[in-house]
PDB file of C-alpha atoms in Angstrom:
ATOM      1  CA  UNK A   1      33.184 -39.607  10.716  1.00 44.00           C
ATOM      2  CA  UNK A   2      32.993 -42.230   8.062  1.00 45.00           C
ATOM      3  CA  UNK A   3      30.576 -41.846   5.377  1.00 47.00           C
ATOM      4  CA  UNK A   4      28.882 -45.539   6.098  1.00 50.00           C
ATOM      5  CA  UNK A   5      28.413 -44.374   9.498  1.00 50.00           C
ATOM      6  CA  UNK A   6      24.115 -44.553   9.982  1.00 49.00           C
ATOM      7  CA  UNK A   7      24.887 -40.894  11.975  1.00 46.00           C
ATOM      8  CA  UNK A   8      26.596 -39.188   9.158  1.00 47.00           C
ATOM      9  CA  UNK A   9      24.261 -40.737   7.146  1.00 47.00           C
ATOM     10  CA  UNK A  10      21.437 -39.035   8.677  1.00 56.00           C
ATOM     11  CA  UNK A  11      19.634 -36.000   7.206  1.00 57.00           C
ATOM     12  CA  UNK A  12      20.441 -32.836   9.401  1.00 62.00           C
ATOM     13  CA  UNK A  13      17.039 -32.264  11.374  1.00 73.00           C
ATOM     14  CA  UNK A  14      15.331 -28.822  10.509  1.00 79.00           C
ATOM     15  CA  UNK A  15      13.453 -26.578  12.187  1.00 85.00           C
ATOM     16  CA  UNK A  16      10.679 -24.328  10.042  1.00 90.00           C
ATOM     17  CA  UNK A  17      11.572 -20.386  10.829  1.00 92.00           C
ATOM     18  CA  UNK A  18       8.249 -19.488   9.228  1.00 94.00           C
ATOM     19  CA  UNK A  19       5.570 -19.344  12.641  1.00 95.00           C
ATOM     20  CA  UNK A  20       8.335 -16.735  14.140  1.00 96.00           C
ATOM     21  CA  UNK A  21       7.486 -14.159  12.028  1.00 96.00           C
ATOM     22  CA  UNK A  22       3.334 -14.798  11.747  1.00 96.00           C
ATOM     23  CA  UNK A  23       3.697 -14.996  15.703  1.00 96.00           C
ATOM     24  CA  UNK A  24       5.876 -11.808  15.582  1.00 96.00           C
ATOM     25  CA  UNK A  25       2.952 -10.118  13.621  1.00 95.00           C
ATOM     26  CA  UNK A  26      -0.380 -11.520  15.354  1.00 96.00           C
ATOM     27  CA  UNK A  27       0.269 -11.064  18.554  1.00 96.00           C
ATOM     28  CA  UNK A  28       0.324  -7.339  18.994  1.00 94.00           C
ATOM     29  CA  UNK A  29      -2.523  -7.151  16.561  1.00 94.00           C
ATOM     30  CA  UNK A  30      -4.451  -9.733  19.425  1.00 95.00           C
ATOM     31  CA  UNK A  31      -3.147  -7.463  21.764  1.00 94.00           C
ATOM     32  CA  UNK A  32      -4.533  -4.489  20.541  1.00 93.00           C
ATOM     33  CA  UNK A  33      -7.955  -6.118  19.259  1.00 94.00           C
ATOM     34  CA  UNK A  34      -8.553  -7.763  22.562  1.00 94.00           C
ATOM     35  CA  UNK A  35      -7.634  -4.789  24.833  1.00 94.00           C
ATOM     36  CA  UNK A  36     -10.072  -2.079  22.547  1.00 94.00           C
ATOM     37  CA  UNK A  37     -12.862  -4.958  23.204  1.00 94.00           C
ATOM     38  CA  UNK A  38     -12.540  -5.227  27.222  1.00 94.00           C
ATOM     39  CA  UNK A  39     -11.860  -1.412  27.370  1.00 94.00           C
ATOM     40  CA  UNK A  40     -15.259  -0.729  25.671  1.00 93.00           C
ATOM     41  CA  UNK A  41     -17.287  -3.674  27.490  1.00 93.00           C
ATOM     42  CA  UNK A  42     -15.489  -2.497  31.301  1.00 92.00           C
ATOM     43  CA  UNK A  43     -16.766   1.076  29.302  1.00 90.00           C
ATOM     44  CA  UNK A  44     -13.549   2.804  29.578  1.00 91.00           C
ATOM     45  CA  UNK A  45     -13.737   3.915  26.306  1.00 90.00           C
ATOM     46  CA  UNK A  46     -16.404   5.128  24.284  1.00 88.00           C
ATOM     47  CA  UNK A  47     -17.838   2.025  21.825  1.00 89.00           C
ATOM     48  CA  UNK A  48     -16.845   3.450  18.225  1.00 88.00           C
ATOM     49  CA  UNK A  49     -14.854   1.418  15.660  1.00 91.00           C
ATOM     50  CA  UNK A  50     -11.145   3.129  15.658  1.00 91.00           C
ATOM     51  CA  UNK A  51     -10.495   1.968  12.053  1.00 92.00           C
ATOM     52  CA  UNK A  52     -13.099   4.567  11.131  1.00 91.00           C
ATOM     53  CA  UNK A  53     -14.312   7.085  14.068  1.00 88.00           C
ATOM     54  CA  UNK A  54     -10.638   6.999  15.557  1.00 87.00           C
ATOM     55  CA  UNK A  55     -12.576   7.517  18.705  1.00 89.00           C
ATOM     56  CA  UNK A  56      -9.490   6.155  20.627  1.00 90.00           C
ATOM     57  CA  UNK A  57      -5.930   5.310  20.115  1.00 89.00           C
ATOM     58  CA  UNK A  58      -3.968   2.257  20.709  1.00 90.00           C
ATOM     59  CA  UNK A  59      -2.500   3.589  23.495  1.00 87.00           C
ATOM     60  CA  UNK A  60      -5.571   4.579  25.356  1.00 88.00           C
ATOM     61  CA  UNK A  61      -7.409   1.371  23.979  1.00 90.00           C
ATOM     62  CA  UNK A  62      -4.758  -0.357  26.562  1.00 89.00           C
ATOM     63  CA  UNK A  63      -4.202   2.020  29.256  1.00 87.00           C
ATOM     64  CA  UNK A  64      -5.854   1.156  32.610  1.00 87.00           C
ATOM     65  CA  UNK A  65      -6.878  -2.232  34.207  1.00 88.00           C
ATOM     66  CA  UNK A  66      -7.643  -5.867  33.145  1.00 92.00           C
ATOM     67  CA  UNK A  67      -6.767  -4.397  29.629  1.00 91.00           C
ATOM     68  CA  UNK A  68      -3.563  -2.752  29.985  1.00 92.00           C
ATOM     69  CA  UNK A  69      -2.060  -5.774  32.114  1.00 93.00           C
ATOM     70  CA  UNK A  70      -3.122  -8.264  29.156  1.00 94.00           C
ATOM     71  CA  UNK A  71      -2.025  -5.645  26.681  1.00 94.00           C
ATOM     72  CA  UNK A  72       1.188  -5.713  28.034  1.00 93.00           C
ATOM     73  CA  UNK A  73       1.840  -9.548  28.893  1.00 94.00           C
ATOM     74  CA  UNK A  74       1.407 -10.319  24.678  1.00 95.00           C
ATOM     75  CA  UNK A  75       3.058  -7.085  23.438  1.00 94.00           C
ATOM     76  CA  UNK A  76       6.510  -7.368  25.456  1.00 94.00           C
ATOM     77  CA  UNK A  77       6.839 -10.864  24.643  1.00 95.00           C
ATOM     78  CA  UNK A  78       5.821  -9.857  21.088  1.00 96.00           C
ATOM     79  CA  UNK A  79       8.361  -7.478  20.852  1.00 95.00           C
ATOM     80  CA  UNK A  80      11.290 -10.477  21.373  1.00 96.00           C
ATOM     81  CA  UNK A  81       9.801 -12.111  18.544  1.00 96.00           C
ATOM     82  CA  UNK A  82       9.916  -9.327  16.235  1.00 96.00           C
ATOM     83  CA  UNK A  83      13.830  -8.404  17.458  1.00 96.00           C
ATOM     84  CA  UNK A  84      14.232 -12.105  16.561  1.00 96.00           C
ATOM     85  CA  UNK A  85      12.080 -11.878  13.262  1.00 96.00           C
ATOM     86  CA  UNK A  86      14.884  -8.571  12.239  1.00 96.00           C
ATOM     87  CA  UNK A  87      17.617 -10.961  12.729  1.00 96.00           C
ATOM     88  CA  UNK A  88      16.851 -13.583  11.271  1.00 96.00           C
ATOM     89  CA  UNK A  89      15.547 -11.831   7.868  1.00 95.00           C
ATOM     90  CA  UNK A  90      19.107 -10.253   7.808  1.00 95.00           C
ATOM     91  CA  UNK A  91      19.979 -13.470   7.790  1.00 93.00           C
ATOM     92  CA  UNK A  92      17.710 -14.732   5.158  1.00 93.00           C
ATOM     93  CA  UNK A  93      18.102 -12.021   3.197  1.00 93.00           C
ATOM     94  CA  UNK A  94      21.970 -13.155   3.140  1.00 91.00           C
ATOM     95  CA  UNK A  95      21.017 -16.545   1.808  1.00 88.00           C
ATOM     96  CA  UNK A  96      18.915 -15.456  -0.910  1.00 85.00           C
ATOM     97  CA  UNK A  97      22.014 -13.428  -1.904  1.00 86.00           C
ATOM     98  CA  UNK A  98      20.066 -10.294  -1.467  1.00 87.00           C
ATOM     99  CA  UNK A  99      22.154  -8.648   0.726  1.00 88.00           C
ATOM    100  CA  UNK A 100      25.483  -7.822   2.017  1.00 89.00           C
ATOM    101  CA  UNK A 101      27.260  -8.831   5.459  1.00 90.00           C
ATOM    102  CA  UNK A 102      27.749  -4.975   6.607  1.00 92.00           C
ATOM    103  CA  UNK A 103      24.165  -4.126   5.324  1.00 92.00           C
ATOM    104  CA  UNK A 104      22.523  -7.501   6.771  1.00 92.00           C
ATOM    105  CA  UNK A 105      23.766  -6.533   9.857  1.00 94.00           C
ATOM    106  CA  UNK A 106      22.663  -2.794   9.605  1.00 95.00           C
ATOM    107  CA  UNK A 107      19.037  -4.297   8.965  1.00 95.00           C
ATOM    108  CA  UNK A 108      19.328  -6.556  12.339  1.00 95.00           C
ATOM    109  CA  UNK A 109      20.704  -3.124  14.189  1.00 96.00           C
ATOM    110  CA  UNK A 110      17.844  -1.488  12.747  1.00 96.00           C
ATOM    111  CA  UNK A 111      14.963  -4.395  14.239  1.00 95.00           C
ATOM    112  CA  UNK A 112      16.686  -4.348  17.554  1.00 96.00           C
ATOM    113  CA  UNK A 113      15.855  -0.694  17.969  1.00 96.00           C
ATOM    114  CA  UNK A 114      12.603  -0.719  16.531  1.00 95.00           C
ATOM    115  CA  UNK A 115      11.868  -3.955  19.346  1.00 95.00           C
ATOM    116  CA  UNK A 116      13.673  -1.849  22.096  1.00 94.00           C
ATOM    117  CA  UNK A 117      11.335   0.989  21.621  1.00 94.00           C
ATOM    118  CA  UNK A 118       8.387  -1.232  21.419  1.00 93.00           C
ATOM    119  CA  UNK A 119       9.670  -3.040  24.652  1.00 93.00           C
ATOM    120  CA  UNK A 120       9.968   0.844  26.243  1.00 90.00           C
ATOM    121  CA  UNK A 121       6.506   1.854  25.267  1.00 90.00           C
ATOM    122  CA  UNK A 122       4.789  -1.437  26.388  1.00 88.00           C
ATOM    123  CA  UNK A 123       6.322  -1.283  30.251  1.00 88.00           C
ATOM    124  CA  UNK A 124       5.502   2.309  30.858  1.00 86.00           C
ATOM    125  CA  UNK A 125       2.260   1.919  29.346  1.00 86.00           C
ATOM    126  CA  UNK A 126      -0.386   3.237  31.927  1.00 76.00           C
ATOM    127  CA  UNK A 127       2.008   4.664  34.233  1.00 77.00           C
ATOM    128  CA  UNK A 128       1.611   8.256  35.353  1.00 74.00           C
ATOM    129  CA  UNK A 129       4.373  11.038  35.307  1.00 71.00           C
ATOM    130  CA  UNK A 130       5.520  13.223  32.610  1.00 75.00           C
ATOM    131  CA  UNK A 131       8.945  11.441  32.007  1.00 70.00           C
ATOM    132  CA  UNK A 132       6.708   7.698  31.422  1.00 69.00           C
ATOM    133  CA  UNK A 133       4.265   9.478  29.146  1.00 74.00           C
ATOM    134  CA  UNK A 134       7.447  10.876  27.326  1.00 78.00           C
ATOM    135  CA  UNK A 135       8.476   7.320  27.297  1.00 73.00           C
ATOM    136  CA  UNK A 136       5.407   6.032  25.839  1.00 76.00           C
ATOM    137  CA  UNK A 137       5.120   8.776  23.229  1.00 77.00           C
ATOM    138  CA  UNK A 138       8.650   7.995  21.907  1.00 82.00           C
ATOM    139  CA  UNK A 139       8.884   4.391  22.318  1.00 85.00           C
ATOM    140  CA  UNK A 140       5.391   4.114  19.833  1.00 85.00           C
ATOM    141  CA  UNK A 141       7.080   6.418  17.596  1.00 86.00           C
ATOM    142  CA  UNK A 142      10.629   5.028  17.397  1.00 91.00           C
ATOM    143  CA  UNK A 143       8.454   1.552  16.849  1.00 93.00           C
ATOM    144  CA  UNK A 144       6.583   2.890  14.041  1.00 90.00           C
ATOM    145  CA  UNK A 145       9.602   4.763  12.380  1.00 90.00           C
ATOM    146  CA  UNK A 146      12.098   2.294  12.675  1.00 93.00           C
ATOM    147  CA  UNK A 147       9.658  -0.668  12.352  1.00 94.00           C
ATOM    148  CA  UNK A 148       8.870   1.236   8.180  1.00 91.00           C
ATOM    149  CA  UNK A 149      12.416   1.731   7.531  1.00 92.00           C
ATOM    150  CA  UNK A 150      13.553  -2.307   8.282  1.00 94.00           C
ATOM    151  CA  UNK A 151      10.223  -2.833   6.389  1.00 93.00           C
ATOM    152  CA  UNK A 152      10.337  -0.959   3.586  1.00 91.00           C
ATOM    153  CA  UNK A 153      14.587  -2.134   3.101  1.00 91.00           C
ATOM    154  CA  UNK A 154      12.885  -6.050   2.540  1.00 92.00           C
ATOM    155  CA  UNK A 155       9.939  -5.299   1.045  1.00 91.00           C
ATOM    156  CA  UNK A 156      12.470  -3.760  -1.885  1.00 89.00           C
ATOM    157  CA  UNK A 157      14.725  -6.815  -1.889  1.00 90.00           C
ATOM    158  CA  UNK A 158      12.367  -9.121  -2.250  1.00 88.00           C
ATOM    159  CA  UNK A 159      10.403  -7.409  -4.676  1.00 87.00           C
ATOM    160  CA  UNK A 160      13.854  -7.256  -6.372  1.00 85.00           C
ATOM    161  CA  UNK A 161      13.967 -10.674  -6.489  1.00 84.00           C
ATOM    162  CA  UNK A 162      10.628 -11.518  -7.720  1.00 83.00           C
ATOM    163  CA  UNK A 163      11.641  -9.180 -10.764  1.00 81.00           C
ATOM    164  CA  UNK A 164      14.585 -11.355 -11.411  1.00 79.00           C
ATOM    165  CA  UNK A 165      12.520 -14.585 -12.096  1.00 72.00           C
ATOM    166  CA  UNK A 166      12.962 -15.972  -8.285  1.00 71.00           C
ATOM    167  CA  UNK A 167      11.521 -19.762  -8.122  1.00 68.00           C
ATOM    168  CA  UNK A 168       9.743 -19.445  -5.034  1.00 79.00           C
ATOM    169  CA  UNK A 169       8.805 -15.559  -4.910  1.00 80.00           C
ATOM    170  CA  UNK A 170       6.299 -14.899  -7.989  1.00 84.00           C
ATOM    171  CA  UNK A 171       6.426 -11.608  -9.369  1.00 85.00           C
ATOM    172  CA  UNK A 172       2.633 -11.415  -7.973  1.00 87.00           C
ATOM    173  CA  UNK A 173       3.720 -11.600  -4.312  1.00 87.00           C
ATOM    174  CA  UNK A 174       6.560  -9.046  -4.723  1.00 85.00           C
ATOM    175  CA  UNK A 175       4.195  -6.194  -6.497  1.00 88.00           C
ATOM    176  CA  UNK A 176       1.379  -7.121  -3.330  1.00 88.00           C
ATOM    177  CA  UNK A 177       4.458  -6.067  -0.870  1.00 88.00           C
ATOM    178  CA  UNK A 178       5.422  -3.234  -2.593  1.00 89.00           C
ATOM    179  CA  UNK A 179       1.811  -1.983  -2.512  1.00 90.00           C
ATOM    180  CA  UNK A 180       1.732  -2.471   1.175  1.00 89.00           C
ATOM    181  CA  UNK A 181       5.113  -0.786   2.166  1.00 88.00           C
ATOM    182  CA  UNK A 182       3.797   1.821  -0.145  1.00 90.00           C
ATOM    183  CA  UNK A 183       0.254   2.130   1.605  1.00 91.00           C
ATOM    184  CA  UNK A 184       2.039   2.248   4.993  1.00 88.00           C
ATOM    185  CA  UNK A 185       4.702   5.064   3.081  1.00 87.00           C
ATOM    186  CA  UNK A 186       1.133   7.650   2.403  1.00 89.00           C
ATOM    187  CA  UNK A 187      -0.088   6.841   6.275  1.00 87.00           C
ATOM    188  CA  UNK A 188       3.153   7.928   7.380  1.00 84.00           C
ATOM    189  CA  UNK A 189       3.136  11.043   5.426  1.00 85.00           C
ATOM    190  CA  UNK A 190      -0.421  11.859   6.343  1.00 85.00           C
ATOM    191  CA  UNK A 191       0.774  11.421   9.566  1.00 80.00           C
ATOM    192  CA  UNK A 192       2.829  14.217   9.214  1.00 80.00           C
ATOM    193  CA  UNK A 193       1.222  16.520   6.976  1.00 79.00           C
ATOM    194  CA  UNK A 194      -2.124  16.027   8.882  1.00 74.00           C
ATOM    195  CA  UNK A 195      -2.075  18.997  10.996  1.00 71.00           C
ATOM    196  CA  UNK A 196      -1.727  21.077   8.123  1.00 72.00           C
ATOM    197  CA  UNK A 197      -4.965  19.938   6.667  1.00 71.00           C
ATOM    198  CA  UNK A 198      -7.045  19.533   9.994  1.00 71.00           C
ATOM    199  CA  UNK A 199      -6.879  22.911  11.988  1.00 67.00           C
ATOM    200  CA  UNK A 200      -9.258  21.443  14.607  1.00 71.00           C
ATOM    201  CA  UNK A 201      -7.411  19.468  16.985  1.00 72.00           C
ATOM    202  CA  UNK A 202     -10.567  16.935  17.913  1.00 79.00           C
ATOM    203  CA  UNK A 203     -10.155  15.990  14.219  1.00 79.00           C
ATOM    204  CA  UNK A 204      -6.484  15.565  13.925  1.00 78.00           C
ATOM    205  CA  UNK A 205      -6.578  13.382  16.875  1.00 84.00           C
ATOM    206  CA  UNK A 206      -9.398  11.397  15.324  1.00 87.00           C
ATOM    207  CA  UNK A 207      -7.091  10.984  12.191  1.00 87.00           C
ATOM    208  CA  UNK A 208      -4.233  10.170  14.108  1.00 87.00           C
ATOM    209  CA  UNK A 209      -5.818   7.213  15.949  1.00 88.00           C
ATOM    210  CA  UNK A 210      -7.367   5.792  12.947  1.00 90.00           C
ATOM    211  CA  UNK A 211      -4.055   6.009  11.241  1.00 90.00           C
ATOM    212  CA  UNK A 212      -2.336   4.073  14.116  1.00 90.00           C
ATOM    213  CA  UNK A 213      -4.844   1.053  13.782  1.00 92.00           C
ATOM    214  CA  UNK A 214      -4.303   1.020  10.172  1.00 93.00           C
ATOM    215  CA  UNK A 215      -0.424   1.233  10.393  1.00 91.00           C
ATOM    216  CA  UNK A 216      -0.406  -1.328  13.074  1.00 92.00           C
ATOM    217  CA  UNK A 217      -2.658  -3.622  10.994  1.00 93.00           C
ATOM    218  CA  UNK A 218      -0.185  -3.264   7.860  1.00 93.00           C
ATOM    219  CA  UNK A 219       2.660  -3.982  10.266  1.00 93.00           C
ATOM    220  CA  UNK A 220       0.601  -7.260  11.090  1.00 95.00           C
ATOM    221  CA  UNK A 221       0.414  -8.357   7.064  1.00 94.00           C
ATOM    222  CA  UNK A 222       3.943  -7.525   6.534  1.00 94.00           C
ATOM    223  CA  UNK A 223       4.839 -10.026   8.985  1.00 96.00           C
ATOM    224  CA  UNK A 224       2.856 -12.485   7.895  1.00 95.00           C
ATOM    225  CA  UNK A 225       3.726 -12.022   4.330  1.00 93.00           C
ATOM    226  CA  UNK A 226       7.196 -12.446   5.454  1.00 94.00           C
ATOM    227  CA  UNK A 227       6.156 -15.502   7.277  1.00 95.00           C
ATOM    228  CA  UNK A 228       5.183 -16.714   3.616  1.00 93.00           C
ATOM    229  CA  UNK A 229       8.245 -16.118   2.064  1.00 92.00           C
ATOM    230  CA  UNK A 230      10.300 -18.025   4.468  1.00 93.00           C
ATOM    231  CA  UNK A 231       7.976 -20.870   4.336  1.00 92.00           C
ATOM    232  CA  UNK A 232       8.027 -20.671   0.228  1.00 89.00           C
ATOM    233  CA  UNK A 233      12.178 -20.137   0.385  1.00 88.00           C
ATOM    234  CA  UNK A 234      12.339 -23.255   2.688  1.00 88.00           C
ATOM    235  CA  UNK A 235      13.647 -20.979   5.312  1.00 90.00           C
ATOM    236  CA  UNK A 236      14.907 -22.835   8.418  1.00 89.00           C
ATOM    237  CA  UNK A 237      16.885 -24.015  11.159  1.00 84.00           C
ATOM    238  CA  UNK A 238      19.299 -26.952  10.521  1.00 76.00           C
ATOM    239  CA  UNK A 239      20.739 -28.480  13.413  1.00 70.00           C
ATOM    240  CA  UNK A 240      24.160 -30.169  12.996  1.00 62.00           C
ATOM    241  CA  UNK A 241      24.006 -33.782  14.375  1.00 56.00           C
ATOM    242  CA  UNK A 242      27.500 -35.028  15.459  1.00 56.00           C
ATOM    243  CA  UNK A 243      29.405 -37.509  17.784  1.00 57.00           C
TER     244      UNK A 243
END
């Protein structure tokens, strides 16, 4: 194509990657937020604040009727976006020269599974059977787990970065995502050292819950912190116009 050409000429249209990841992140927090408030106004669940009584999980928050069907329509689609988000950040991650071509794809493996499991727990949410609640049980689980890990890998490389004297990622922003993969770190461990300190199993389960809501809500800022840093890095999609 010759350089004169107006075509060639022409800057390479770009799409912004940043709404992917703030979508990626809202929507199962709506999810959960909207199905806790039908579920206690149909009064299928006692009205408490989770955050604090842990009165209810998410699970149960979303199990049965109008609830669990609206629950499910924004957290499977949800779950797409967040396999996408994984990808993407490998990706990114790459172009920042953060990370190498065997571990960026690792880090993508690593977000598919974590959206699979969130994908496995959202269909056999508020089915019945001992096989679907082992499904559920796992799938939340293998979310949360693998979900941390992916987290706490970019959470360190960007923080990394910001160390280094980036010139979009202050030093500011990478010590405020370090204290949140952190804070989501000590929920995970009280997680698991929790029935060691609560004998009464009414109270661990109250922990338990409230710890969900809060890891699900850190989830939520993670995202859109990411969402941030792509929009800060210029992060997008350039589309190749030809002839």
């Amino acid at each position: 194509m010759h350089p004169d050409d107006p075509i060639a000429a022409r800057p390479s249209p770009a799409l912004p990657l940043w709404p992917l990841p703030l979508l990626a992140g809202l929507l199962p927090a709506i999810a959960g937020l909207v199905a806790w408030q039908l579920s206690t106004r149909l009064e299928l669940i006692p009205a408490c604040n989770p955050f604090i009584d842990g009165c209810v999980s998410i699970s149960r928050a979303a199990r049965h009727g109008l609830p669990n069907h609206l629950f499910r329509a924004i957290v499977l689609p949800a779950a797409v976006l967040q396999g996408l988000t994984w990808w993407l950040a490998s990706h990114w991650l790459r172009e920042q020269a953060l990370l190498s071509a065997v571990r960026a794809r690792v880090l993508a493996a690593v977000g598919a599974a974590a959206a699979i499991f969130l994908v496995l727990y959202g269909t056999f949410l508020g089915t019945e059977g001992e096989l679907y609640r082992w499904f559920r049980r796992f799938g939340i689980w293998f979310y949360f787990g693998l979900t941390a890990i992916a987290l706490v890998v970019v959470v360190g490389l960007i923080a990394r970065a910001a160390r280094r004297g980036s010139a979009t990622l202050s030093r500011r922003f990478g010590r405020s995502l370090l204290a949140l993969a952190w804070l989501l770190l000590a929920l995970g461990l009280a997680a698991v050292f929790s029935p060691l300190a609560l004998g009464d199993d009414l109270a661990h389960d109250r922990f338990t819950n409230a710890l969900e809501w809060w890891g699900a809500l850190l989830i939520t800022l993670f995202f859109a912190a990411l969402a941030r840093a792509w929009l800060r890095t210029g992060f997008a999609l350039r589309l190749a116009v030809t002839r």
